[in-house]
Tab-separated table of C-alpha atoms in Angstrom:
chain	number	residue	atom	x	y	z
D	1	MET	CA	123.763	100.597	117.782
D	2	LEU	CA	125.340	99.772	114.339
D	3	SER	CA	126.783	103.494	114.070
D	4	ILE	CA	130.338	104.723	114.725
D	5	ASN	CA	128.959	105.862	118.312
D	6	SER	CA	127.672	102.261	119.325
D	7	SER	CA	129.310	102.279	122.700
D	8	HIS	CA	128.029	105.784	123.937
D	9	HIS	CA	124.634	104.601	122.445
D	10	LEU	CA	124.822	101.195	124.445
D	11	SER	CA	126.160	103.002	127.708
D	12	ASP	CA	123.207	105.295	127.444
D	13	HIS	CA	120.737	102.763	126.855
D	14	TYR	CA	122.146	100.390	129.767
D	15	MET	CA	121.582	103.295	132.040
D	16	ALA	CA	118.265	104.008	130.977
D	17	VAL	CA	116.872	100.387	131.223
D	18	GLN	CA	118.260	99.894	134.475
D	19	SER	CA	117.055	103.407	135.732
D	20	SER	CA	113.424	101.986	134.900
D	21	LEU	CA	113.548	99.325	137.308
D	22	ASN	CA	112.660	99.404	141.219
D	23	PRO	CA	115.704	98.051	143.727
D	24	LYS	CA	114.401	94.218	143.490
D	25	GLN	CA	114.137	94.379	139.865
D	26	LEU	CA	117.475	96.050	139.711
D	27	GLU	CA	118.900	93.238	141.735
D	28	ASP	CA	117.313	90.512	139.545
D	29	PHE	CA	118.549	92.229	136.521
D	30	THR	CA	122.063	92.610	137.600
D	31	ARG	CA	121.955	89.057	138.725
D	32	THR	CA	121.073	87.833	135.289
D	33	LEU	CA	123.488	89.546	133.567
D	34	ARG	CA	126.257	88.395	135.894
D	35	SER	CA	125.355	84.742	135.264
D	36	THR	CA	125.681	85.178	131.651
D	37	PHE	CA	128.889	87.062	131.640
D	38	GLY	CA	130.574	86.442	134.723
D	39	ARG	CA	131.909	88.166	137.553
D	40	GLU	CA	134.195	90.496	135.259
D	41	GLY	CA	131.338	91.589	133.479
D	42	ARG	CA	133.059	92.536	130.210
D	43	VAL	CA	131.941	91.589	126.711
D	44	SER	CA	134.308	91.196	124.043
D	45	TYR	CA	133.640	93.599	121.177
D	46	GLY	CA	130.314	94.663	123.096
D	47	GLY	CA	130.792	98.028	122.571
D	48	VAL	CA	130.584	98.005	118.817
D	49	GLY	CA	128.236	96.932	115.929
D	50	VAL	CA	126.137	93.905	116.165
D	51	VAL	CA	127.360	92.495	119.383
D	52	ALA	CA	126.272	96.175	120.869
D	53	LEU	CA	122.834	95.783	119.503
D	54	SER	CA	122.624	92.135	120.713
D	55	LEU	CA	123.509	93.604	124.090
D	56	ALA	CA	120.643	96.393	123.839
D	57	VAL	CA	118.273	93.595	122.898
D	58	LEU	CA	119.108	91.454	125.771
D	59	PHE	CA	119.099	94.685	128.236
D	60	ASN	CA	115.410	95.040	127.215
D	61	THR	CA	114.477	91.271	127.368
D	62	VAL	CA	115.941	91.007	130.949
D	63	ALA	CA	114.166	94.079	132.089
D	64	GLN	CA	110.779	92.777	130.844
D	65	GLN	CA	111.360	89.448	132.770
D	66	VAL	CA	112.128	90.887	135.945
D	67	LYS	CA	108.919	93.187	135.753
D	68	GLY	CA	107.220	89.955	135.155
D	69	GLU	CA	106.365	90.701	131.558
D	70	ARG	CA	105.941	87.766	128.941
D	71	VAL	CA	108.881	87.624	126.686
D	72	SER	CA	108.915	85.627	123.470
D	73	ASP	CA	112.247	83.606	122.680
D	74	SER	CA	111.451	83.003	119.118
D	75	GLY	CA	110.089	84.995	116.065
D	76	PRO	CA	111.021	88.734	115.159
D	77	ILE	CA	112.551	90.757	118.089
D	78	PRO	CA	109.649	93.611	118.847
D	79	GLY	CA	111.228	97.311	117.832
D	80	LEU	CA	113.832	96.096	115.354
D	81	PHE	CA	111.693	96.011	112.367
D	82	PHE	CA	108.632	97.454	110.763
D	83	LYS	CA	105.463	95.619	111.798
D	84	ASP	CA	103.487	93.918	109.160
D	85	PRO	CA	99.777	94.005	109.932
D	86	ARG	CA	99.519	90.643	108.105
D	87	GLY	CA	102.071	89.017	110.251
D	88	TYR	CA	104.420	88.212	107.464
D	89	TYR	CA	108.308	88.676	107.835
D	90	PRO	CA	110.957	87.633	105.331
D	91	PRO	CA	113.501	85.466	106.476
D	92	HIS	CA	116.327	88.125	106.970
D	93	VAL	CA	114.090	89.408	109.678
D	94	HIS	CA	114.248	85.881	111.578
D	95	THR	CA	117.594	85.101	110.882
D	96	VAL	CA	118.712	88.686	112.249
D	97	SER	CA	116.516	87.911	115.558
D	98	GLU	CA	118.221	84.517	115.965
D	99	TYR	CA	121.318	85.769	115.809
D	100	LEU	CA	121.072	88.603	118.289
D	101	ARG	CA	119.253	86.069	120.830
D	102	LEU	CA	122.556	83.960	120.714
D	103	VAL	CA	125.293	86.537	120.689
D	104	PRO	CA	125.365	87.423	124.464
D	105	HIS	CA	125.542	83.438	125.282
D	106	ILE	CA	128.725	83.252	122.999
D	107	ALA	CA	130.200	86.792	123.044
D	108	ASN	CA	133.327	86.146	125.072
D	109	ASN	CA	134.033	82.686	122.996
D	110	PRO	CA	136.104	84.154	119.730
D	111	THR	CA	136.004	80.737	118.150
D	112	ARG	CA	132.275	80.343	118.357
D	113	MET	CA	131.859	84.050	117.325
D	114	ARG	CA	133.639	83.630	114.255
D	115	GLU	CA	131.931	80.361	113.341
D	116	GLU	CA	128.556	81.628	113.847
D	117	ALA	CA	129.033	85.034	112.193
D	118	GLU	CA	130.310	83.104	109.008
D	119	ARG	CA	127.320	80.930	109.367
D	120	TYR	CA	124.998	83.624	109.459
D	121	ILE	CA	126.689	85.402	106.597
D	122	LYS	CA	125.818	82.416	104.472
D	123	LEU	CA	122.199	82.397	105.641
D	124	PHE	CA	121.806	86.017	104.620
D	125	THR	CA	123.227	84.881	101.152
D	126	ASP	CA	120.776	82.171	100.675
D	127	HIS	CA	118.026	84.221	101.653
D	128	ASP	CA	119.180	86.891	98.801
D	129	ARG	CA	119.164	84.153	96.323
D	130	SER	CA	115.854	82.654	97.356
D	131	LEU	CA	114.342	85.975	96.795
D	132	GLU	CA	115.520	85.859	93.327
D	133	ASN	CA	113.784	82.588	92.894
D	134	LEU	CA	110.342	83.670	93.949
D	135	GLU	CA	107.122	83.071	92.116
D	136	GLU	CA	105.533	86.416	90.521
D	137	LYS	CA	102.599	86.183	92.964
D	138	GLU	CA	105.366	85.677	95.938
D	139	MET	CA	107.724	88.724	94.713
D	140	PHE	CA	104.618	90.800	94.581
D	141	ALA	CA	103.981	90.343	98.369
D	142	ILE	CA	107.898	90.874	99.228
D	143	GLN	CA	107.614	94.125	97.007
D	144	GLU	CA	104.996	95.674	99.385
D	145	ASP	CA	106.214	98.534	101.390
D	146	VAL	CA	106.712	96.793	104.956
D	147	PRO	CA	108.306	93.419	103.563
D	148	LEU	CA	110.598	95.291	101.414
D	149	LEU	CA	111.675	97.733	103.959
D	150	ASN	CA	112.218	94.616	106.484
D	151	VAL	CA	114.475	92.968	103.544
D	152	VAL	CA	116.364	96.237	103.548
D	153	LEU	CA	116.999	96.238	107.035
D	154	GLY	CA	118.170	92.789	107.276
D	155	LYS	CA	120.398	93.553	104.298
D	156	TRP	CA	122.088	96.486	106.229
D	157	PHE	CA	122.311	93.959	109.311
D	158	GLY	CA	124.180	91.526	107.250
D	159	SER	CA	126.730	94.252	105.883
D	160	ASN	CA	127.475	95.128	109.386
D	161	LEU	CA	127.887	91.309	110.282
D	162	LYS	CA	130.448	91.139	107.892
D	163	ILE	CA	132.241	94.159	109.279
D	164	HIS	CA	132.231	92.190	112.645
D	165	LEU	CA	133.650	89.187	111.200
D	166	LEU	CA	136.488	91.353	109.909
D	167	ARG	CA	136.955	92.916	113.470
D	168	LEU	CA	137.215	89.114	114.858
D	169	LYS	CA	139.602	88.070	112.097
D	170	ASN	CA	141.750	91.425	112.799
D	171	ALA	CA	141.445	91.718	108.902
D	172	SER	CA	141.222	95.038	107.046
D	173	ILE	CA	138.495	96.952	105.032
D	174	ASP	CA	140.240	95.598	101.597
D	175	GLU	CA	138.354	92.417	102.599
D	176	LEU	CA	135.224	93.594	102.471
D	177	VAL	CA	134.053	92.637	99.007
D	178	TYR	CA	130.582	93.443	97.743
D	179	SER	CA	129.137	91.576	95.043
D	180	LYS	CA	128.770	93.107	91.576
D	181	GLU	CA	127.463	90.071	89.989
D	182	ARG	CA	123.821	90.448	90.404
D	183	SER	CA	121.601	92.658	88.188
D	184	PRO	CA	119.903	95.605	89.945
D	185	THR	CA	116.519	94.391	91.452
D	186	VAL	CA	113.457	96.137	89.477
D	187	PHE	CA	110.759	97.494	91.519
D	188	ILE	CA	107.434	98.011	90.756
D	189	PHE	CA	105.395	100.516	92.661
D	190	ASN	CA	101.664	100.475	93.609
D	191	LEU	CA	99.837	103.179	95.436
D	192	ASN	CA	96.757	102.197	97.876
D	193	CYS	CA	94.370	104.524	95.997
D	194	ASP	CA	92.604	105.216	92.877
D	195	LEU	CA	95.814	106.195	91.041
D	196	GLU	CA	94.268	108.546	88.296
D	197	THR	CA	91.798	110.097	90.744
D	198	ALA	CA	94.382	110.881	93.646
D	199	ASP	CA	96.926	112.111	90.816
D	200	LYS	CA	94.330	114.708	89.784
D	201	GLU	CA	94.076	116.061	93.135
D	202	PHE	CA	97.676	115.938	93.695
D	203	LYS	CA	98.222	118.244	90.356
D	204	ALA	CA	95.442	120.613	91.716
D	205	LEU	CA	97.224	121.055	94.989
D	206	ILE	CA	100.599	121.877	93.168
D	207	GLN	CA	98.731	124.492	91.086
D	208	ARG	CA	97.792	126.182	94.170
D	209	SER	CA	101.004	126.297	95.603
D	210	ASP	CA	103.879	128.795	95.537
D	211	ASN	CA	105.657	129.473	91.944
D	212	SER	CA	108.945	127.777	92.986
D	213	THR	CA	106.964	124.535	93.886
D	214	GLN	CA	105.013	124.409	90.584
D	215	GLU	CA	108.487	125.241	88.670
D	216	ALA	CA	110.308	122.502	90.254
D	217	PHE	CA	107.499	119.649	89.419
D	218	ARG	CA	107.314	121.139	85.805
D	219	ARG	CA	110.980	120.754	85.369
D	220	TYR	CA	111.338	117.346	87.222
D	221	MET	CA	108.260	115.453	86.383
D	222	THR	CA	107.588	113.784	83.080
D	223	ASN	CA	104.210	112.761	81.304
D	224	LEU	CA	104.973	109.166	80.981
D	225	LYS	CA	103.386	108.319	84.213
D	226	PRO	CA	101.103	109.857	86.885
D	227	TRP	CA	103.223	112.588	88.761
D	228	LEU	CA	102.133	111.030	92.227
D	229	LEU	CA	103.799	107.661	91.133
D	230	GLN	CA	107.073	109.609	90.139
D	231	VAL	CA	107.200	111.082	93.672
D	232	ALA	CA	106.822	107.913	95.428
D	233	GLU	CA	109.496	106.458	93.333
D	234	LEU	CA	111.933	109.511	93.897
D	235	GLU	CA	111.261	109.310	97.815
D	236	TRP	CA	112.023	105.584	97.477
D	237	ILE	CA	115.422	106.351	95.782
D	238	ASN	CA	116.041	108.878	98.396
D	239	ALA	CA	115.478	106.776	101.242
D	240	MET	CA	117.708	104.117	99.778
D	241	THR	CA	120.584	106.409	98.627
D	242	HIS	CA	120.502	107.772	102.354
D	243	LEU	CA	120.707	104.023	103.571
D	244	ALA	CA	123.353	103.104	101.336
D	245	CYS	CA	125.411	106.093	102.529
D	246	GLU	CA	124.892	104.863	106.052
D	247	ILE	CA	125.708	101.420	105.176
D	248	GLY	CA	129.298	102.663	103.592
D	249	LEU	CA	129.997	105.557	105.747
D	250	ASN	CA	133.399	105.054	107.548
D	251	ASP	CA	133.723	101.398	106.871
D	252	GLU	CA	137.284	101.408	107.476
D	253	SER	CA	136.776	103.134	110.966
D	254	LYS	CA	133.922	100.750	111.772
D	255	VAL	CA	136.443	97.614	111.141
D	256	ALA	CA	138.782	99.426	113.415
D	257	GLN	CA	136.479	99.519	116.249
D	258	THR	CA	137.361	96.766	119.069
D	259	GLY	CA	136.073	98.191	122.153
D	260	ASP	CA	134.583	95.793	124.736
D	261	PHE	CA	131.747	96.534	126.938
D	262	ASP	CA	132.089	96.959	130.785
D	263	LEU	CA	128.962	95.914	132.414
D	264	ARG	CA	130.194	96.277	135.966
D	265	ALA	CA	131.479	99.788	135.366
D	266	ASN	CA	128.126	100.839	133.823
D	267	ALA	CA	126.118	98.942	136.738
D	268	LEU	CA	123.609	100.772	138.839
D	269	GLY	CA	123.188	97.592	140.990
D	270	LYS	CA	125.748	95.726	142.996
D	271	TRP	CA	127.818	93.512	140.616
D	272	ALA	CA	130.025	91.673	142.996
D	273	GLU	CA	128.486	88.572	144.499
């Protein structure tokens, strides 16, 4: 929903959710959306970015409600983040979830949308600063794989929220300024195993592999740390590089997107009262 093709993805999702409902549920589903967005059924900027994502979340929520399923109106939105078995979620997760639940109720009010976008962008900045001030024990908990990946997803959402604010202000990409003042975060990688034993098994596996694989490892691995740990670090760097490319990809085109979303035109149920 945060891609260049967000409008297309949202239309497909809208149709899929409606198709999963029986006639009575579909009637209730459409009635709820109509009460939220009015008879016109048009959502400003609903076909792009964070608003498209908020509508996708709303469709899922309303569909669950009309099916008689219990839906929480607080906490992390299911399916958007990595599930933490300990139940811990960084503040970014809660802020994203709170914002997405709010948007459908203010989407056609440009003043409120600008005010709330600015307020939530400030919250994300505050969250980033609070992470820098964590005690060592708390920072170690954040740097475990699930919480850290959820922080990254939160930051990605924050970048898209900045882009959306530019749309609301009819601004240009030149105003999207990325801070370069902060020093890069140093990550400590810990694997959930006996690293010495696992590394021996890993190297033995490499020795049984084909020549090109063995040559690649000899060329790129150093003897300063276990090979298995180096591979984990390379995988992390690869994932972060890919995500950074996604965040920065076609930002100018993203800002230029202004598509509304017509709920009525894509409705399977009867929209008019």
